[in-house]
XYZ file of C-alpha atoms in Angstrom:
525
model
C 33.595 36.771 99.976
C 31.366 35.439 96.806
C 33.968 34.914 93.637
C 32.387 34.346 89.909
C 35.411 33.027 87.785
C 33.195 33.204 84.512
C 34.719 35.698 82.411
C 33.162 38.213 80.744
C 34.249 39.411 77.481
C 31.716 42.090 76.872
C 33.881 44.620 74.882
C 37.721 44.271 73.602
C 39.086 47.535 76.207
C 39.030 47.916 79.562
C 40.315 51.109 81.326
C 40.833 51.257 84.778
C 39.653 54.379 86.892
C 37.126 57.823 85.648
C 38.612 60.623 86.918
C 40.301 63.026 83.920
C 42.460 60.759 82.026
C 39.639 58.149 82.085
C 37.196 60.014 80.683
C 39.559 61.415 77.966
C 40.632 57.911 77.302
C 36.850 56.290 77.332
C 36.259 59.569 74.966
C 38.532 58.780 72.450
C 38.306 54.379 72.204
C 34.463 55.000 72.436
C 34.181 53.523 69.030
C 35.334 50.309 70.864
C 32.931 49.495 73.410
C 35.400 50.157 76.451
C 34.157 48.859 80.093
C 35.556 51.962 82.639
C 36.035 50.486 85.935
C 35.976 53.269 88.553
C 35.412 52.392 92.416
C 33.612 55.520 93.378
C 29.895 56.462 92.710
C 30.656 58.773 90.138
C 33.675 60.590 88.008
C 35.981 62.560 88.823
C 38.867 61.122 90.467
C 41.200 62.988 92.635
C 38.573 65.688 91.817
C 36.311 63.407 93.857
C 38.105 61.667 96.976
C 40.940 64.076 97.729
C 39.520 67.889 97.371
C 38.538 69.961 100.607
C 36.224 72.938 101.424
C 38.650 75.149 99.909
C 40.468 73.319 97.565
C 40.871 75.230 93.881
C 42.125 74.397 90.734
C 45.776 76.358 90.032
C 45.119 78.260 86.877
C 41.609 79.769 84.965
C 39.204 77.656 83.039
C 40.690 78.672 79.459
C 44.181 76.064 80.573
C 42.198 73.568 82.059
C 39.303 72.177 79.352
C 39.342 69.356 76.829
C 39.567 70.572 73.092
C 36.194 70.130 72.138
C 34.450 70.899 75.530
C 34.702 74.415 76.395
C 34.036 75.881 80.037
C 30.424 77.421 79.468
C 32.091 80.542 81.532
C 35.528 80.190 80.443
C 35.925 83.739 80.361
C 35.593 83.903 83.863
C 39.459 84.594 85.438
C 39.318 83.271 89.337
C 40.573 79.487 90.156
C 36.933 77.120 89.873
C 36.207 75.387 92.945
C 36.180 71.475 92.869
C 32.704 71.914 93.331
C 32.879 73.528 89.484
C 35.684 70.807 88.251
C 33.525 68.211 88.958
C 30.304 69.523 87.187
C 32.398 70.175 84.102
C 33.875 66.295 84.057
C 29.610 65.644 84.564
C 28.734 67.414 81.885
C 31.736 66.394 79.356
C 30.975 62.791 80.377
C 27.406 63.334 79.931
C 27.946 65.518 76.874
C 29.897 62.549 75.198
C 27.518 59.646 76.415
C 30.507 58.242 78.275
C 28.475 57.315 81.223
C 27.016 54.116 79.502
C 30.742 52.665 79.551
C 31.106 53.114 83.782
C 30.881 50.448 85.973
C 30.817 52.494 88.999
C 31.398 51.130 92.824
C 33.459 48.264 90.595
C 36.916 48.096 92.050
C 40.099 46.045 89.997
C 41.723 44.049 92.473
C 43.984 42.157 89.980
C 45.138 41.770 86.994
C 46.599 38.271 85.471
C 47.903 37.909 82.166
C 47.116 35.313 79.660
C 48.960 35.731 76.592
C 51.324 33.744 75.023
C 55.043 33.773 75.444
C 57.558 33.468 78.319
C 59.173 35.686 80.619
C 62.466 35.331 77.861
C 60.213 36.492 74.961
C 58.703 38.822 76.987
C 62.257 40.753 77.381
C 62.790 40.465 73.992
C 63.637 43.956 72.753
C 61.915 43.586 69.237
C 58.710 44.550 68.057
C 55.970 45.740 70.703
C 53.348 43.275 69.484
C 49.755 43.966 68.009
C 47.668 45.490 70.870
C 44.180 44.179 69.745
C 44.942 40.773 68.968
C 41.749 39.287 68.160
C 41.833 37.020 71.696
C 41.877 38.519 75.567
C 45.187 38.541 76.874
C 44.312 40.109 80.500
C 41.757 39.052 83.197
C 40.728 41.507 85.442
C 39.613 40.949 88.626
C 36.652 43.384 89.874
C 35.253 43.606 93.173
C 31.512 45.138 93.904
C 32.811 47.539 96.342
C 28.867 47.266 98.219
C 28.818 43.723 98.099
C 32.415 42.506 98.191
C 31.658 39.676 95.178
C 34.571 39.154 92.793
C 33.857 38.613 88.889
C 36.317 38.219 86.393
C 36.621 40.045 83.330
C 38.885 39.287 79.784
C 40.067 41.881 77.350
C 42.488 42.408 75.016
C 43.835 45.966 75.655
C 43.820 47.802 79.311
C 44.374 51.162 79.792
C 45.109 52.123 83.319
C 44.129 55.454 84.648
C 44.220 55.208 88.214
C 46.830 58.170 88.598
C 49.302 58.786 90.938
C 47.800 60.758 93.559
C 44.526 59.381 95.943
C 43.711 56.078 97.234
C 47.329 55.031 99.082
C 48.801 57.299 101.261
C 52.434 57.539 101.767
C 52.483 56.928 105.778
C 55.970 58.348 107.230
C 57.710 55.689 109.164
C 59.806 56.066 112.681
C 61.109 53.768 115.362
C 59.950 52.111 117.964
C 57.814 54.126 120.177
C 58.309 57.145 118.143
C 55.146 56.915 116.134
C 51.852 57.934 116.279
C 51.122 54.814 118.908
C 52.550 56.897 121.961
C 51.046 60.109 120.688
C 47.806 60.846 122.692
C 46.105 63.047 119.796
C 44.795 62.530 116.909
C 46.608 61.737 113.541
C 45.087 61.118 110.180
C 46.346 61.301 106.455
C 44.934 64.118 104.145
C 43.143 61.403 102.434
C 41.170 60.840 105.246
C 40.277 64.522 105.893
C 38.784 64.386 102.789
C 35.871 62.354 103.486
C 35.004 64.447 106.416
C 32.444 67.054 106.040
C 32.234 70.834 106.461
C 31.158 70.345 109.778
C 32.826 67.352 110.455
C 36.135 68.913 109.794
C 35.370 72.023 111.373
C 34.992 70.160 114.330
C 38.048 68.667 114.007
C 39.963 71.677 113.675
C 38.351 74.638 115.968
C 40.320 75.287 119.629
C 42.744 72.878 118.496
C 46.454 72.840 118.381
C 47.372 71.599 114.617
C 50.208 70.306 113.171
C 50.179 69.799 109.523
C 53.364 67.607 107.811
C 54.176 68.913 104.532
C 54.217 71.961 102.077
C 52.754 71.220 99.170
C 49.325 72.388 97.524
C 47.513 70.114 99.787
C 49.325 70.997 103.039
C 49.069 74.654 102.507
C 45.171 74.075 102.178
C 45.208 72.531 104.893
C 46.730 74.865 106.894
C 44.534 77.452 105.803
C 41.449 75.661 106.411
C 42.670 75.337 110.443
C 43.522 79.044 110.321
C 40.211 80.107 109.459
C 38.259 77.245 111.478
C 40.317 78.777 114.323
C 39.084 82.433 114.019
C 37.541 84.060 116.892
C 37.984 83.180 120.711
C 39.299 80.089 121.608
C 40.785 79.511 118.392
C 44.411 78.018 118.147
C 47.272 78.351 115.497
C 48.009 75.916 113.044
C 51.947 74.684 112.816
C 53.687 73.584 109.234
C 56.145 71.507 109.880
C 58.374 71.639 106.825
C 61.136 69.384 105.319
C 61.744 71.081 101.563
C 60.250 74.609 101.005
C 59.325 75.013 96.797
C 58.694 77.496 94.992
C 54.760 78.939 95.741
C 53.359 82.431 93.944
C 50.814 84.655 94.405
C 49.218 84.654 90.539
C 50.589 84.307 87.163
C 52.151 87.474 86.613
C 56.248 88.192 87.074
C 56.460 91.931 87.186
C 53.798 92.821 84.661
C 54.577 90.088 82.535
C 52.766 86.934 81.511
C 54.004 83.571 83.330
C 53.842 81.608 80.513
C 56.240 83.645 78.462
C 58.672 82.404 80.058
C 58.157 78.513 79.768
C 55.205 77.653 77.914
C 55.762 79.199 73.935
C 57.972 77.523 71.687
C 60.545 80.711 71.910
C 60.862 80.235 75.596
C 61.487 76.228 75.601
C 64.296 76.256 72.854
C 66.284 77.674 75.299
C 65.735 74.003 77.092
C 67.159 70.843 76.591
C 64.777 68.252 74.810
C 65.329 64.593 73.948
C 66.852 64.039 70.301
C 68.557 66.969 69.949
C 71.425 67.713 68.012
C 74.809 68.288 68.824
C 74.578 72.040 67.707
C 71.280 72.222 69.618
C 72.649 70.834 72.970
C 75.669 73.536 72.210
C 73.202 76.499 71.624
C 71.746 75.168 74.913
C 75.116 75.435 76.904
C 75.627 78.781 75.985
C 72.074 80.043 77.195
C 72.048 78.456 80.421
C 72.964 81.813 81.626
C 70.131 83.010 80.086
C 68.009 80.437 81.757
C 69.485 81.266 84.798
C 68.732 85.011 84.544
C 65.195 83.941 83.805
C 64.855 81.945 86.519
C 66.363 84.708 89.166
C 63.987 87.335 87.456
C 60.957 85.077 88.674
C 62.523 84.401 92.141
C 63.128 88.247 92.627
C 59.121 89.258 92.010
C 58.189 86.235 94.559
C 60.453 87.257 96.976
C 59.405 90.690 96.560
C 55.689 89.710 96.425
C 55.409 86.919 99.067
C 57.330 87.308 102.698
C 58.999 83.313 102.042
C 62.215 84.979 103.662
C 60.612 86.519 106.816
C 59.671 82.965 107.411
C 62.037 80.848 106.394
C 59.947 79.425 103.040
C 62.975 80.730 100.315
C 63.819 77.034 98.624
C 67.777 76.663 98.415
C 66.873 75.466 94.795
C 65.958 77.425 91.881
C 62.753 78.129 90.789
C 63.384 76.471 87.256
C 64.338 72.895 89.221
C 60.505 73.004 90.873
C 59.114 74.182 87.271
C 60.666 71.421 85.652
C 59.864 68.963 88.182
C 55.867 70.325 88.382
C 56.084 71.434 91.564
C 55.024 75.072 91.102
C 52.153 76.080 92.962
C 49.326 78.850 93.283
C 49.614 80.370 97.314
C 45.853 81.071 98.238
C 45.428 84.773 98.857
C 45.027 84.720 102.108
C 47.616 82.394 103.730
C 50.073 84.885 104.904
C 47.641 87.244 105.691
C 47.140 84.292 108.594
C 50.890 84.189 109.037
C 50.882 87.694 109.459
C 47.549 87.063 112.043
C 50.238 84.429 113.625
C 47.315 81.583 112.764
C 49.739 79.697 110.739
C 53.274 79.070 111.764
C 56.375 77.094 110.164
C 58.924 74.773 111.415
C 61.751 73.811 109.263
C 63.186 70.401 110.019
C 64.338 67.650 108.350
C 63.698 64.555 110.927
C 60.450 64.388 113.755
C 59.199 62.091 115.588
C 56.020 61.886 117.836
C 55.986 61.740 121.817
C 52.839 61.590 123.913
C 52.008 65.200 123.345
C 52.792 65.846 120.259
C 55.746 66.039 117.909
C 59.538 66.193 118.707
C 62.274 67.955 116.305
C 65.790 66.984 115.807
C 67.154 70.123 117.533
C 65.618 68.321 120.215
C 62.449 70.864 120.493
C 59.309 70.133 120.608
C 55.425 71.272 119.407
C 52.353 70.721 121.435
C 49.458 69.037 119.670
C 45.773 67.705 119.895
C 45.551 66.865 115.850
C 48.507 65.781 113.192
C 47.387 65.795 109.454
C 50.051 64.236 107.241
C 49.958 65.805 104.008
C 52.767 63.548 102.556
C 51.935 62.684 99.622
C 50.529 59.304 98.025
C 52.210 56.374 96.871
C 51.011 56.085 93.088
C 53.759 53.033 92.720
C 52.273 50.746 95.468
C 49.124 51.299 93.864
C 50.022 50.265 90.769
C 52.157 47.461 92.324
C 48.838 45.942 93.812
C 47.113 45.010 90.699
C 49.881 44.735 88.400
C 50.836 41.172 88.256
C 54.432 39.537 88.131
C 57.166 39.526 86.185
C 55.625 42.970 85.028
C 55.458 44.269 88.255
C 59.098 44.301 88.518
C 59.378 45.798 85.192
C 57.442 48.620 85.926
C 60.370 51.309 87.018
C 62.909 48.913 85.187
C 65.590 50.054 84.501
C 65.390 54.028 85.719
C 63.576 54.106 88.808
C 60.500 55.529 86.786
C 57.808 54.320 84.532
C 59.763 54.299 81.139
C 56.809 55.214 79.417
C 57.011 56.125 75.902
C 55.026 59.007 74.741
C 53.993 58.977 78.375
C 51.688 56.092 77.721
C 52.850 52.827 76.432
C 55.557 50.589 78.873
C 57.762 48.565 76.396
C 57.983 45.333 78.281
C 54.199 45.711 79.394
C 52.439 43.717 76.067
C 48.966 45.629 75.068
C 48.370 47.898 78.172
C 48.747 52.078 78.228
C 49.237 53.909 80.945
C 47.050 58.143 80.972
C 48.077 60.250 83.063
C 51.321 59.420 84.931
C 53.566 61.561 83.556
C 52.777 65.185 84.660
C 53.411 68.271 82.646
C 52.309 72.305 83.339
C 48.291 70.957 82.017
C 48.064 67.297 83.336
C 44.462 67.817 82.005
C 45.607 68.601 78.049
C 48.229 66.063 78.150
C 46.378 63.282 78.992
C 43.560 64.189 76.309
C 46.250 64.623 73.582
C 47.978 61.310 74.857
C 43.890 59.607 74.535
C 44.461 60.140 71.194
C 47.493 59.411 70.684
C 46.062 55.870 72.254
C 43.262 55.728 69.975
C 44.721 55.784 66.802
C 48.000 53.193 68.048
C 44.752 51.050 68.674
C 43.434 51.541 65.452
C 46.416 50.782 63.539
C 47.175 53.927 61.959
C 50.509 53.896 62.816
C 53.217 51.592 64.586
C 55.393 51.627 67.577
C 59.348 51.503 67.399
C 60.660 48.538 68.263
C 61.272 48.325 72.155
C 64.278 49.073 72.463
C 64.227 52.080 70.299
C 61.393 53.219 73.192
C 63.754 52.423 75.630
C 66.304 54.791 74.745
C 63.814 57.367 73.409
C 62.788 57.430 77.537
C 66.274 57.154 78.728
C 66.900 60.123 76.546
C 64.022 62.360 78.349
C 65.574 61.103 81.442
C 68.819 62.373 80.678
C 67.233 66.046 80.292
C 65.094 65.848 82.770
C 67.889 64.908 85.499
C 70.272 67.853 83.933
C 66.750 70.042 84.353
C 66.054 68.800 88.346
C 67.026 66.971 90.999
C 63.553 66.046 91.441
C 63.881 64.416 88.497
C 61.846 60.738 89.320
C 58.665 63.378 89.403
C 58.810 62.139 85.584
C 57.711 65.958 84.824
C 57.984 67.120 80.667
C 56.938 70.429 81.719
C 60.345 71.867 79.612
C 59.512 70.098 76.730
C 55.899 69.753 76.703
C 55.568 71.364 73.726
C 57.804 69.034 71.734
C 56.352 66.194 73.381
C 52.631 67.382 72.060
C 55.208 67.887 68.229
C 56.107 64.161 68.638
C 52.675 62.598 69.602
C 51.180 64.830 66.454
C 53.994 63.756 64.032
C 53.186 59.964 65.130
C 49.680 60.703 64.270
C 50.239 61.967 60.734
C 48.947 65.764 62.388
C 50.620 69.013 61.839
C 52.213 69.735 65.063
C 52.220 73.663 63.615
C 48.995 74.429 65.183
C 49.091 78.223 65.458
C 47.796 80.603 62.484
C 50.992 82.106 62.118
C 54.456 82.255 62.920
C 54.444 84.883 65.304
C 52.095 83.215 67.682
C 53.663 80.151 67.244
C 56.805 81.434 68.650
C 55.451 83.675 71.373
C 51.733 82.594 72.089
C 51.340 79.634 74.850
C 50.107 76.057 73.639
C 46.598 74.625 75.170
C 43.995 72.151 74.403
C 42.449 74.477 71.841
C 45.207 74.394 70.011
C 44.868 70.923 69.056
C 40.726 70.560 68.528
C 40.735 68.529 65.448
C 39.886 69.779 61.984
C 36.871 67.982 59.889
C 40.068 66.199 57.851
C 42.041 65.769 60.969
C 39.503 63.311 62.711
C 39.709 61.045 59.851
């Protein structure tokens, strides 16, 4: 494999990977000549390698668009295929003239860093540092995915946006000859069914007996897809096998009323804990956990009602709130129980399996037939990272909560002049990592300063406090609660008025979205 160790230092950024965060982040340093690494042929990102035939987006157009790049159709109410996602991150790229910055099939491999101070000054909990500092203080090491030759790059600032999902799969692990080794099928990640085609996957599917691991968004489309490859004679049922049922609903309307009344206005998340409150706050808080309760078994009762998760075992022993908070609410597609119903799809609860030669084996000591296993378990967004991020940081990264301490879900205290888009989720990944872009931009820029880093530290140890009193799947690292004082905090930090409604009452009572926050003539100055 060719190497070039001449380093280029054609512009002062670098950000790592162009699926949504990327672009919003090339978007918004454009004025600094940023090189976007992305190892694909095109943008897009999870959009790109991990969508299948059927995969949608969870909500309409109007809650998934950048502020100042509408949805030509955004009127239009059903889900948009990925098909549609990925024309509209085209066009916004295009739209923007972002596409000059890719370097596309370019791959980072590593990531060294060359600034001054030691691992002792490095820990120091002072001031963050000045993130363009006139010199490069990272090489980057980028591999030509089509010819395998290495060149190295220098800059002063990286932004990563490689995300947490795609690209690593999180592979399940057993004991001797209890994996997939003895198992005579077929067994492949979800990643991997991605990059079959229609007919390739079809072919896959049809006359045989499936077993899909998991029961998230992806392994519910997955199940689907096998229960409609699978129609007709011949065809064979599909088998969940599932460890922790969540919350899943039909659309976004709880007996006549709006979803987001009841999480995403400013009305309905004072009821929630947020970071820096005050004592009388947290108290007012207390009391209304009954209220927040009450809310959350009013939701439970339509999905219950709505969706047959009892008939088949699929009621979560957890409230709906803990998934909200935790961004693990998802969209059912329309017809997946109608396939139940069909018996096309069928669930097995379980909390331990194991393969033998023809298929899986349960710890009630049953066991399910199979020709083809599809684990839809997840990717591992922290080994990812891990790969390119270079020692002592790499130890740092989850130091000392088990998460990225991020502050304002973008900048790692004891990581000197690199951000971090889009691993922090909220209820619109999509608006949060635009907002944060900007954020980024004007840190960059100088027009304001960071806290000192130990101040960040225990402004993130703070959100971790409410988010583990919100969830115990907590290390999601999920603001959906707060989101809309998180959005107040990034705007306040910007000099912006975080007020962004035309009047009180929809302030209070109307949901927050990237509209709200397309910048005036004297904001963008």
């Amino acid at each position: 494999m060719a190497s070039n160790y001449n380093k280029l230092t054609s512009s002062r950024v670098a950000i790592i990977g162009a699926g949504v965060s990327g672009l919003a982040a090339a978007k918004h340093l454009a004025h600094h000549n940023p090189t976007v690494f992305e190892a694909s042929d095109s943008v897009g990102g999870v959009w790109k390698s991990c969508s299948y035939e059927t995969t949608k987006l969870q909500s309409t157009r109007v809650d998934y668009e950048f502020s100042d790049f509408p949805w030509p159709n955004r009127d239009d109410t059903t889900f948009p295929s990925y098909v549609e996602i990925l024309d509209y991150l085209e066009s916004y790229a295009k739209h923007f003239d972002l596409l000059k910055f890719m370097k596309f099939g370019s791959k980072v491999i590593e990531v060294r860093y060359t600034g001054d101070g030691e691992t002792s000054q490095l820990v120091d909990l002072g001031a963050y540092g000045n993130l363009l500092p006139g010199k490069p203080v990272w090489e980057v090491a980028v591999q030509n995915v089509e010819a395998g030759d290495i060149q190295w790059h220098a800059f002063e600032f990286v932004v990563v946006c490689t995300g947490k999902f795609g690209d690593v799969p999180r592979i399940p692990t057993f004991p001797a000859m209890k994996g997939a080794e003895i198992f005579k099928g077929k067994v492949m990640h979800s990643m991997d069914y991605c990059k079959l085609d229609k007919e390739e996957a079809s072919h896959l599917l049809r006359g045989k007996k499936v077993a899909v691991i998991g029961y998230k968004k992806s392994a519910i489309d997955l199940a689907l897809e096998s229960a409609l490859a699978n129609h007709g004679e011949g065809g064979q049922a599909c088998t969940m096998v599932v460890r922790t049922t969540h919350w899943v609903f039909p659309h976004y309307w709880i007996w006549g009323l709006p979803f987001f009344l009841f999480y995403s206005t400013r009305a309905s998340q004072f009821l929630h804990d947020r970071p820096n409150q005050s004592f009388l706050r947290s108290l007012f808080c207390l009391i209304f956990s009954l209220l927040r309760a009450v809310v959350s078994k009013f939701i439970e009762s339509y999905v219950t009602w709505k969706l047959p998760l009892e008939k088949y075992g699929l009621k979560p022993d957890h409230s709906f709130e803990e998934d909200y908070a935790s961004c693990q609410m998802a969209i059912i597609p329309e017809n997946f129980f109608e396939e139940a119903d069909k018996g096309m799809i069928r669930f097995k609860k379980t909390s331990k399996w194991c393969f033998y030669d023809e298929g899986i084996e349960f710890e009630d000591g049953t066991t399910l037939e199979a020709d083809v296993v599809i684990l839809a378990t997840g990717y591992d967004g922290k080994k990812k990272l891990k790969a390119i991020v270079p020692e002592p940081f790499r130890t740092w990264l989850e130091f000392p909560y088990g998460v990225m301490p991020l502050y304002r879900g973008t900048i790692h205290p004891l990581i000197p002049n690199m951000g971090f888009v889009g691993y922090v989720q909220s209820n619109s990944n999509l608006h949060t990592s635009e907002l944060r872009s900007l954020w980024l931009s004007r840190l960059v820029d100088g027009k304001f300063k960071l806290p000192s880093k130990e101040k960040m530290l225990d402004q993130f140890s703070k959100e971790m406090e409410v988010m583990r009193r919100s969830s115990r799947f907590y290390k999601r690292h999920c603001i959906s609660t707060f989101s809309i004082q998180h959005a107040d905090d990034l705007c306040n930090d910007m000099g912006l008025n975080p007020r962004r409604k035309s009047n009180l009452f929809l302030e209070a009572f109307s949901p927050y979205g990237s509209q709200d926050y397309r910048l005036g003539q004297e904001e963008r100055k």
